[in-house]
mmCIF file of C-alpha atoms in Angstrom:
data_model
loop_
_atom_site.group_PDB
_atom_site.id
_atom_site.type_symbol
_atom_site.label_atom_id
_atom_site.label_comp_id
_atom_site.label_asym_id
_atom_site.label_seq_id
_atom_site.Cartn_x
_atom_site.Cartn_y
_atom_site.Cartn_z
ATOM 1 C CA UNK A 113 16.180 -7.362 -12.152
ATOM 2 C CA UNK A 114 13.204 -9.701 -12.520
ATOM 3 C CA UNK A 115 15.224 -13.265 -12.733
ATOM 4 C CA UNK A 116 17.516 -11.233 -9.781
ATOM 5 C CA UNK A 117 14.036 -10.864 -7.823
ATOM 6 C CA UNK A 118 12.586 -14.558 -8.311
ATOM 7 C CA UNK A 119 15.645 -16.102 -6.964
ATOM 8 C CA UNK A 120 15.340 -13.878 -3.664
ATOM 9 C CA UNK A 121 11.346 -14.966 -3.248
ATOM 10 C CA UNK A 122 11.799 -18.493 -3.478
ATOM 11 C CA UNK A 123 11.391 -20.162 0.396
ATOM 12 C CA UNK A 124 14.385 -22.491 -0.688
ATOM 13 C CA UNK A 125 16.701 -19.602 -0.956
ATOM 14 C CA UNK A 126 16.118 -18.245 2.459
ATOM 15 C CA UNK A 127 18.964 -18.289 4.873
ATOM 16 C CA UNK A 128 17.985 -20.628 7.677
ATOM 17 C CA UNK A 129 21.348 -20.669 9.415
ATOM 18 C CA UNK A 130 19.886 -17.768 12.391
ATOM 19 C CA UNK A 131 16.310 -17.935 12.505
ATOM 20 C CA UNK A 132 13.759 -19.395 10.067
ATOM 21 C CA UNK A 133 11.914 -18.290 7.652
ATOM 22 C CA UNK A 134 9.363 -15.590 8.486
ATOM 23 C CA UNK A 135 6.411 -14.093 7.145
ATOM 24 C CA UNK A 136 4.327 -11.434 8.296
ATOM 25 C CA UNK A 137 0.865 -11.079 6.562
ATOM 26 C CA UNK A 138 -1.364 -7.465 7.018
ATOM 27 C CA UNK A 139 -4.988 -8.222 6.886
ATOM 28 C CA UNK A 140 -4.788 -11.933 6.049
ATOM 29 C CA UNK A 141 -8.864 -12.052 5.270
ATOM 30 C CA UNK A 142 -10.111 -15.639 5.143
ATOM 31 C CA UNK A 143 -6.469 -16.960 5.513
ATOM 32 C CA UNK A 144 -6.562 -18.466 1.963
ATOM 33 C CA UNK A 145 -3.003 -17.014 1.071
ATOM 34 C CA UNK A 146 -1.759 -18.024 4.454
ATOM 35 C CA UNK A 147 -2.834 -21.411 3.736
ATOM 36 C CA UNK A 148 -1.589 -21.545 0.162
ATOM 37 C CA UNK A 149 1.807 -20.076 0.764
ATOM 38 C CA UNK A 150 1.972 -23.067 3.842
ATOM 39 C CA UNK A 151 0.741 -25.394 1.729
ATOM 40 C CA UNK A 152 3.299 -24.283 -0.980
ATOM 41 C CA UNK A 153 6.402 -24.744 1.066
ATOM 42 C CA UNK A 154 5.408 -27.645 3.021
ATOM 43 C CA UNK A 155 5.041 -29.665 -0.595
ATOM 44 C CA UNK A 156 8.023 -28.006 -2.450
ATOM 45 C CA UNK A 157 10.337 -26.206 -0.180
ATOM 46 C CA UNK A 158 13.598 -28.380 1.725
ATOM 47 C CA UNK A 159 12.257 -29.928 5.229
ATOM 48 C CA UNK A 160 13.947 -27.816 7.106
ATOM 49 C CA UNK A 161 12.216 -24.084 5.949
ATOM 50 C CA UNK A 162 8.856 -25.889 6.527
ATOM 51 C CA UNK A 163 9.618 -26.873 10.021
ATOM 52 C CA UNK A 164 11.249 -23.533 11.249
ATOM 53 C CA UNK A 165 8.950 -21.501 9.713
ATOM 54 C CA UNK A 166 6.936 -18.789 11.295
ATOM 55 C CA UNK A 167 3.568 -17.531 9.459
ATOM 56 C CA UNK A 168 1.931 -14.265 11.614
ATOM 57 C CA UNK A 169 -1.509 -12.637 10.758
ATOM 58 C CA UNK A 170 -1.512 -9.479 11.870
ATOM 59 C CA UNK A 171 -5.824 -8.958 11.683
ATOM 60 C CA UNK A 172 -7.777 -6.214 13.373
ATOM 61 C CA UNK A 173 -11.096 -7.876 12.922
ATOM 62 C CA UNK A 174 -11.847 -10.546 15.708
ATOM 63 C CA UNK A 175 -14.060 -12.481 13.269
ATOM 64 C CA UNK A 176 -11.675 -12.358 10.293
ATOM 65 C CA UNK A 177 -9.121 -13.686 12.880
ATOM 66 C CA UNK A 178 -11.075 -17.053 13.838
ATOM 67 C CA UNK A 179 -11.939 -17.379 10.166
ATOM 68 C CA UNK A 180 -8.240 -17.534 9.068
ATOM 69 C CA UNK A 181 -7.433 -20.116 11.932
ATOM 70 C CA UNK A 182 -9.693 -21.996 10.739
ATOM 71 C CA UNK A 183 -8.657 -22.071 7.422
ATOM 72 C CA UNK A 184 -5.133 -22.718 8.064
ATOM 73 C CA UNK A 185 -6.170 -25.523 10.790
ATOM 74 C CA UNK A 186 -7.370 -27.561 7.946
ATOM 75 C CA UNK A 187 -4.152 -28.966 7.740
ATOM 76 C CA UNK A 188 -3.037 -29.904 11.186
ATOM 77 C CA UNK A 189 0.439 -29.234 10.763
ATOM 78 C CA UNK A 190 0.291 -25.817 10.001
ATOM 79 C CA UNK A 191 -1.620 -24.780 13.361
ATOM 80 C CA UNK A 192 2.484 -25.049 14.720
ATOM 81 C CA UNK A 193 4.292 -22.845 12.090
ATOM 82 C CA UNK A 194 0.704 -20.123 12.362
ATOM 83 C CA UNK A 195 -0.904 -17.862 14.759
ATOM 84 C CA UNK A 196 -3.337 -14.491 14.634
ATOM 85 C CA UNK A 197 -2.538 -11.597 16.390
ATOM 86 C CA UNK A 198 -5.138 -9.849 16.609
ATOM 87 C CA UNK A 199 -4.422 -6.053 16.445
ATOM 88 C CA UNK A 200 -3.482 -2.914 14.486
ATOM 89 C CA UNK A 201 -0.444 -3.096 12.004
ATOM 90 C CA UNK A 202 -0.401 0.613 12.498
ATOM 91 C CA UNK A 203 -0.092 0.697 15.812
ATOM 92 C CA UNK A 204 3.668 0.500 16.793
ATOM 93 C CA UNK A 205 3.031 -0.552 20.483
ATOM 94 C CA UNK A 206 1.862 -3.631 19.562
ATOM 95 C CA UNK A 207 5.120 -4.678 17.716
ATOM 96 C CA UNK A 208 7.066 -4.849 20.582
ATOM 97 C CA UNK A 209 10.873 -4.488 20.045
ATOM 98 C CA UNK A 210 12.597 -3.732 16.869
ATOM 99 C CA UNK A 211 13.529 -7.128 14.869
ATOM 100 C CA UNK A 212 16.578 -7.135 12.982
ATOM 101 C CA UNK A 213 16.306 -10.511 11.026
ATOM 102 C CA UNK A 214 15.245 -10.563 7.500
ATOM 103 C CA UNK A 215 11.098 -11.431 6.877
ATOM 104 C CA UNK A 216 8.808 -10.732 4.562
ATOM 105 C CA UNK A 217 5.672 -8.846 4.903
ATOM 106 C CA UNK A 218 2.809 -9.548 2.733
ATOM 107 C CA UNK A 219 -0.346 -7.055 1.819
ATOM 108 C CA UNK A 220 -2.657 -7.947 -0.435
ATOM 109 C CA UNK A 221 -5.770 -5.350 -1.354
ATOM 110 C CA UNK A 222 -4.864 -3.885 2.372
ATOM 111 C CA UNK A 223 -3.808 -0.615 1.213
ATOM 112 C CA UNK A 224 -6.920 0.349 -0.894
ATOM 113 C CA UNK A 225 -9.444 0.388 2.526
ATOM 114 C CA UNK A 226 -6.326 1.990 4.799
ATOM 115 C CA UNK A 227 -7.040 5.870 5.816
ATOM 116 C CA UNK A 228 -7.040 8.536 3.609
ATOM 117 C CA UNK A 229 -7.128 12.348 3.694
ATOM 118 C CA UNK A 230 -8.113 15.020 1.421
ATOM 119 C CA UNK A 231 -6.242 18.264 0.901
ATOM 120 C CA UNK A 232 -7.646 21.234 -1.282
ATOM 121 C CA UNK A 233 -5.927 23.918 -3.148
ATOM 122 C CA UNK A 234 -8.079 27.030 -5.182
ATOM 123 C CA UNK A 235 -5.727 26.581 -8.247
ATOM 124 C CA UNK A 236 -2.598 25.405 -9.466
ATOM 125 C CA UNK A 237 -0.117 27.415 -7.131
ATOM 126 C CA UNK A 238 -1.761 27.893 -4.201
ATOM 127 C CA UNK A 239 -0.697 26.204 -1.043
ATOM 128 C CA UNK A 240 -2.732 22.924 0.089
ATOM 129 C CA UNK A 241 -5.357 22.818 2.555
ATOM 130 C CA UNK A 242 -6.456 20.452 5.080
ATOM 131 C CA UNK A 243 -10.311 19.373 4.672
ATOM 132 C CA UNK A 244 -12.283 18.833 7.590
ATOM 133 C CA UNK A 245 -15.784 17.640 7.940
ATOM 134 C CA UNK A 246 -18.213 19.533 10.032
ATOM 135 C CA UNK A 247 -21.764 20.978 10.365
ATOM 136 C CA UNK A 248 -22.380 24.267 9.973
ATOM 137 C CA UNK A 249 -25.304 26.332 11.557
ATOM 138 C CA UNK A 250 -26.983 23.287 13.246
ATOM 139 C CA UNK A 251 -27.664 21.976 9.927
ATOM 140 C CA UNK A 252 -27.924 18.455 9.703
ATOM 141 C CA UNK A 253 -26.064 17.590 6.776
ATOM 142 C CA UNK A 254 -22.280 17.711 6.572
ATOM 143 C CA UNK A 255 -20.097 20.077 4.587
ATOM 144 C CA UNK A 256 -16.171 20.713 3.911
ATOM 145 C CA UNK A 257 -14.143 23.312 6.015
ATOM 146 C CA UNK A 258 -10.698 24.415 4.522
ATOM 147 C CA UNK A 259 -7.751 24.806 7.290
ATOM 148 C CA UNK A 260 -4.210 25.185 6.936
ATOM 149 C CA UNK A 261 -1.805 22.326 6.839
ATOM 150 C CA UNK A 262 -1.497 21.409 10.419
ATOM 151 C CA UNK A 263 -1.385 17.560 10.999
ATOM 152 C CA UNK A 264 1.827 16.346 11.063
ATOM 153 C CA UNK A 265 1.044 13.306 9.020
ATOM 154 C CA UNK A 266 -0.588 15.022 5.912
ATOM 155 C CA UNK A 267 1.989 17.157 6.147
ATOM 156 C CA UNK A 268 4.721 14.510 5.285
ATOM 157 C CA UNK A 269 3.024 13.203 3.160
ATOM 158 C CA UNK A 270 2.545 16.110 1.019
ATOM 159 C CA UNK A 271 6.185 16.758 1.273
ATOM 160 C CA UNK A 272 6.759 13.331 -0.188
ATOM 161 C CA UNK A 273 4.267 13.757 -3.323
ATOM 162 C CA UNK A 274 5.243 17.409 -3.991
ATOM 163 C CA UNK A 275 9.242 16.335 -3.861
ATOM 164 C CA UNK A 276 10.354 15.963 -6.942
ATOM 165 C CA UNK A 277 8.614 19.444 -8.389
ATOM 166 C CA UNK A 278 9.913 21.306 -5.384
ATOM 167 C CA UNK A 279 13.557 20.299 -5.584
ATOM 168 C CA UNK A 280 13.511 20.242 -9.530
ATOM 169 C CA UNK A 281 15.397 23.218 -11.253
ATOM 170 C CA UNK A 282 12.416 24.936 -12.063
ATOM 171 C CA UNK A 283 13.727 28.793 -14.116
ATOM 172 C CA UNK A 284 12.120 31.646 -12.788
ATOM 173 C CA UNK A 285 10.117 32.354 -15.982
ATOM 174 C CA UNK A 286 8.288 28.894 -16.236
ATOM 175 C CA UNK A 287 7.339 29.726 -12.036
ATOM 176 C CA UNK A 288 6.431 33.128 -13.007
ATOM 177 C CA UNK A 289 4.076 31.661 -16.417
ATOM 178 C CA UNK A 290 2.526 29.059 -13.993
ATOM 179 C CA UNK A 291 1.536 31.944 -11.566
ATOM 180 C CA UNK A 292 0.220 34.365 -14.384
ATOM 181 C CA UNK A 293 -1.632 30.999 -15.647
ATOM 182 C CA UNK A 294 -3.218 29.962 -12.275
ATOM 183 C CA UNK A 295 -4.918 33.475 -11.863
ATOM 184 C CA UNK A 296 -6.289 33.911 -15.680
ATOM 185 C CA UNK A 297 -7.184 30.073 -15.484
ATOM 186 C CA UNK A 298 -7.554 28.911 -11.837
ATOM 187 C CA UNK A 299 -8.851 25.381 -11.247
ATOM 188 C CA UNK A 300 -8.756 23.919 -8.126
ATOM 189 C CA UNK A 301 -7.337 20.968 -7.222
ATOM 190 C CA UNK A 302 -8.610 18.052 -5.215
ATOM 191 C CA UNK A 303 -6.074 15.526 -3.650
ATOM 192 C CA UNK A 304 -6.785 12.461 -1.488
ATOM 193 C CA UNK A 305 -3.409 11.353 0.432
ATOM 194 C CA UNK A 306 -2.338 7.704 1.397
ATOM 195 C CA UNK A 307 -1.712 8.960 5.083
ATOM 196 C CA UNK A 308 -2.918 5.582 6.375
ATOM 197 C CA UNK A 309 -0.498 3.825 4.224
ATOM 198 C CA UNK A 310 2.628 6.258 5.164
ATOM 199 C CA UNK A 311 1.809 5.357 9.202
ATOM 200 C CA UNK A 312 1.949 1.573 8.124
ATOM 201 C CA UNK A 313 4.828 2.180 6.373
ATOM 202 C CA UNK A 314 6.665 3.785 8.949
ATOM 203 C CA UNK A 315 5.981 1.596 11.422
ATOM 204 C CA UNK A 316 6.981 -1.622 9.521
ATOM 205 C CA UNK A 317 10.312 0.043 8.476
ATOM 206 C CA UNK A 318 10.459 0.934 12.259
ATOM 207 C CA UNK A 319 10.181 -2.239 13.727
ATOM 208 C CA UNK A 320 11.414 -4.522 10.653
ATOM 209 C CA UNK A 321 14.124 -2.585 9.027
ATOM 210 C CA UNK A 322 15.193 -5.891 7.192
ATOM 211 C CA UNK A 323 11.868 -7.020 5.953
ATOM 212 C CA UNK A 324 10.738 -7.458 2.209
ATOM 213 C CA UNK A 325 7.664 -6.575 1.106
ATOM 214 C CA UNK A 326 5.325 -7.240 -1.373
ATOM 215 C CA UNK A 327 1.830 -5.595 -1.824
ATOM 216 C CA UNK A 328 -0.916 -6.036 -4.068
ATOM 217 C CA UNK A 329 -3.832 -3.840 -4.840
ATOM 218 C CA UNK A 330 -5.942 -1.804 -7.210
ATOM 219 C CA UNK A 331 -4.082 0.511 -9.483
ATOM 220 C CA UNK A 332 -7.330 1.992 -10.911
ATOM 221 C CA UNK A 333 -11.004 2.163 -10.236
ATOM 222 C CA UNK A 334 -13.520 2.523 -13.150
ATOM 223 C CA UNK A 335 -16.277 4.499 -13.107
ATOM 224 C CA UNK A 336 -15.174 6.655 -10.194
ATOM 225 C CA UNK A 337 -17.762 9.531 -9.824
ATOM 226 C CA UNK A 338 -16.247 11.404 -6.929
ATOM 227 C CA UNK A 339 -13.361 14.230 -7.764
ATOM 228 C CA UNK A 340 -9.996 14.730 -6.882
ATOM 229 C CA UNK A 341 -7.015 13.042 -7.840
ATOM 230 C CA UNK A 342 -6.532 9.599 -6.097
ATOM 231 C CA UNK A 343 -10.619 9.624 -5.064
ATOM 232 C CA UNK A 344 -12.298 6.904 -3.912
ATOM 233 C CA UNK A 345 -15.211 4.290 -5.570
ATOM 234 C CA UNK A 346 -18.110 4.530 -2.681
ATOM 235 C CA UNK A 347 -20.881 2.964 -3.432
ATOM 236 C CA UNK A 348 -23.731 0.505 -1.885
ATOM 237 C CA UNK A 349 -26.105 -2.164 -2.640
ATOM 238 C CA UNK A 350 -29.951 -1.000 -2.323
ATOM 239 C CA UNK A 351 -32.406 -3.500 -3.540
ATOM 240 C CA UNK A 352 -29.854 -5.967 -5.407
ATOM 241 C CA UNK A 353 -28.032 -3.302 -7.012
ATOM 242 C CA UNK A 354 -24.829 -1.037 -6.840
ATOM 243 C CA UNK A 355 -25.209 2.807 -5.994
ATOM 244 C CA UNK A 356 -21.670 4.713 -6.421
ATOM 245 C CA UNK A 357 -21.915 8.220 -4.889
ATOM 246 C CA UNK A 358 -20.849 11.183 -6.686
ATOM 247 C CA UNK A 359 -20.193 12.584 -2.700
ATOM 248 C CA UNK A 360 -18.359 11.201 0.261
ATOM 249 C CA UNK A 361 -20.605 13.474 2.342
ATOM 250 C CA UNK A 362 -23.463 11.572 1.152
ATOM 251 C CA UNK A 363 -22.678 8.351 2.394
ATOM 252 C CA UNK A 364 -23.831 7.493 5.874
ATOM 253 C CA UNK A 365 -22.033 4.202 7.130
ATOM 254 C CA UNK A 366 -23.477 1.849 5.017
ATOM 255 C CA UNK A 367 -21.099 2.168 2.196
ATOM 256 C CA UNK A 368 -17.962 0.619 0.609
ATOM 257 C CA UNK A 369 -15.293 2.631 0.249
ATOM 258 C CA UNK A 370 -12.013 1.711 -2.430
ATOM 259 C CA UNK A 371 -8.810 4.358 -2.926
ATOM 260 C CA UNK A 372 -6.486 3.066 -6.255
ATOM 261 C CA UNK A 373 -3.326 3.065 -4.873
ATOM 262 C CA UNK A 374 -0.900 5.133 -7.173
ATOM 263 C CA UNK A 375 2.281 3.111 -7.266
ATOM 264 C CA UNK A 376 4.961 5.798 -8.049
ATOM 265 C CA UNK A 377 3.828 7.410 -4.462
ATOM 266 C CA UNK A 378 3.678 3.917 -2.803
ATOM 267 C CA UNK A 379 7.079 3.665 -3.918
ATOM 268 C CA UNK A 380 8.236 7.231 -3.162
ATOM 269 C CA UNK A 381 6.944 6.682 0.505
ATOM 270 C CA UNK A 382 8.520 3.331 0.887
ATOM 271 C CA UNK A 383 11.611 4.887 0.123
ATOM 272 C CA UNK A 384 11.113 7.833 2.618
ATOM 273 C CA UNK A 385 10.192 5.615 5.324
ATOM 274 C CA UNK A 386 13.581 3.390 4.616
ATOM 275 C CA UNK A 387 15.513 6.809 4.964
ATOM 276 C CA UNK A 388 16.697 6.492 1.495
ATOM 277 C CA UNK A 389 14.480 9.628 0.300
ATOM 278 C CA UNK A 390 16.203 11.652 3.186
ATOM 279 C CA UNK A 391 19.572 10.915 2.341
ATOM 280 C CA UNK A 392 18.440 12.182 -1.575
ATOM 281 C CA UNK A 393 17.363 15.634 0.341
ATOM 282 C CA UNK A 394 20.268 15.594 1.627
ATOM 283 C CA UNK A 395 22.026 15.460 -1.965
ATOM 284 C CA UNK A 396 24.708 13.204 -0.677
ATOM 285 C CA UNK A 397 25.322 11.155 -4.312
ATOM 286 C CA UNK A 398 27.637 8.450 -2.391
ATOM 287 C CA UNK A 399 25.037 7.008 -0.335
ATOM 288 C CA UNK A 400 23.527 4.124 -1.804
ATOM 289 C CA UNK A 401 19.991 2.500 -2.048
ATOM 290 C CA UNK A 402 18.785 1.183 0.869
ATOM 291 C CA UNK A 403 15.549 -0.500 -0.792
ATOM 292 C CA UNK A 404 15.156 -2.281 -4.456
ATOM 293 C CA UNK A 405 11.892 -2.143 -5.844
ATOM 294 C CA UNK A 406 9.760 -3.122 -8.469
ATOM 295 C CA UNK A 407 6.271 -2.596 -9.837
ATOM 296 C CA UNK A 408 4.501 -4.989 -11.723
ATOM 297 C CA UNK A 409 1.177 -5.218 -13.397
ATOM 298 C CA UNK A 410 -0.481 -8.670 -12.268
ATOM 299 C CA UNK A 411 -0.233 -10.661 -15.357
ATOM 300 C CA UNK A 412 3.682 -10.068 -15.568
ATOM 301 C CA UNK A 413 3.854 -10.934 -11.913
ATOM 302 C CA UNK A 414 2.090 -13.833 -12.541
ATOM 303 C CA UNK A 415 4.176 -15.196 -15.394
ATOM 304 C CA UNK A 416 7.407 -14.649 -13.242
ATOM 305 C CA UNK A 417 6.036 -15.820 -10.155
ATOM 306 C CA UNK A 418 3.059 -17.960 -10.858
ATOM 307 C CA UNK A 419 2.305 -21.326 -12.760
ATOM 308 C CA UNK A 420 -0.025 -19.788 -15.777
ATOM 309 C CA UNK A 421 0.259 -23.171 -17.538
ATOM 310 C CA UNK A 422 -1.801 -24.581 -15.051
ATOM 311 C CA UNK A 423 -4.680 -22.098 -15.369
ATOM 312 C CA UNK A 424 -5.068 -21.441 -18.884
ATOM 313 C CA UNK A 425 -8.566 -22.924 -20.008
ATOM 314 C CA UNK A 426 -9.636 -25.067 -22.949
ATOM 315 C CA UNK A 427 -10.155 -22.190 -25.035
ATOM 316 C CA UNK A 428 -6.744 -20.388 -24.361
ATOM 317 C CA UNK A 429 -8.641 -17.723 -21.821
ATOM 318 C CA UNK A 430 -6.258 -17.875 -18.461
ATOM 319 C CA UNK A 431 -7.804 -15.862 -15.837
ATOM 320 C CA UNK A 432 -4.492 -15.646 -13.947
ATOM 321 C CA UNK A 433 -3.151 -13.555 -17.105
ATOM 322 C CA UNK A 434 -6.585 -11.986 -18.129
ATOM 323 C CA UNK A 435 -8.201 -10.897 -15.722
ATOM 324 C CA UNK A 436 -6.829 -8.024 -12.818
ATOM 325 C CA UNK A 437 -6.014 -5.986 -15.311
ATOM 326 C CA UNK A 438 -6.872 -2.766 -12.946
ATOM 327 C CA UNK A 439 -4.177 -4.598 -10.410
ATOM 328 C CA UNK A 440 -0.258 -4.156 -9.274
ATOM 329 C CA UNK A 441 2.316 -5.371 -7.625
ATOM 330 C CA UNK A 442 4.874 -3.864 -5.550
ATOM 331 C CA UNK A 443 7.966 -5.614 -4.656
ATOM 332 C CA UNK A 444 10.357 -4.153 -2.094
ATOM 333 C CA UNK A 445 13.498 -5.684 -0.511
ATOM 334 C CA UNK A 446 16.467 -4.082 1.664
ATOM 335 C CA UNK A 447 19.934 -3.924 -0.218
ATOM 336 C CA UNK A 448 23.673 -4.032 1.604
ATOM 337 C CA UNK A 449 24.698 -0.720 -0.275
ATOM 338 C CA UNK A 450 23.593 1.381 2.388
ATOM 339 C CA UNK A 451 27.310 2.931 3.432
#
């Protein structure tokens, strides 16, 4: 599958018969990725690919948008191929009409910064509840409040997360044993949901149904002190030293927040937003898959798609392969097997 995926990723293989190569980058940072891709295509792809391509950065920060223009503008010919749209990529109104043409969407270290929602359950079998943050009795400190699920985005995310468990052929005896165990040894559950990712992918699949997606992010974060599944690392700097919080409630606006990406759940969300997971729920075995997906750790991705021989040092160390052990790449491309 890797060799097949690689051939489809090469710019020279892009079909330019209808429209030129079109790339969207969500959250382009300083513009380094955009400039690197444009440089590579200019030097290695057929001239017609570079001349007819469009690279669109969707950036919510005005200051970063300006830095991207400066970075890409270091090569003057790139300016006719590149533009920044300063807007929220998760706001469907900013995308305009549905675009049925194939395109690429790149998201590098975007998912870890998207909004997440926290849910709570008293034990292993109790229903999930939303966690709200508020003040009680005119206190200055914030505390958590638990309410039944009512937000539609949270509800959809819970359904995707628990779909396999809810639709498995679990026997009644196993269910009864779990219920008894939860009463004897109750274990409260806390779970952080990537609702921002779900919202973004719903929009992207809606407006760019034939997109090919490349996403990279942290698969886990070390030394996380906050409890809960997929809990974030919340830290700040004081007197030149990093301080990690044990509770997100203690962070007062000056903290950095990073969420790990559950790549299994990311794949489920991707399939749900494309319509594939809905078809499975209907038990329609004759339906074909709408997406071909694969998750690779960063070293495997770089071995397959990068040039690791160019980055190896004299002592054998290779930052392209040896660093970034807690990051992965997710590739998702549309298929034609949808009948």
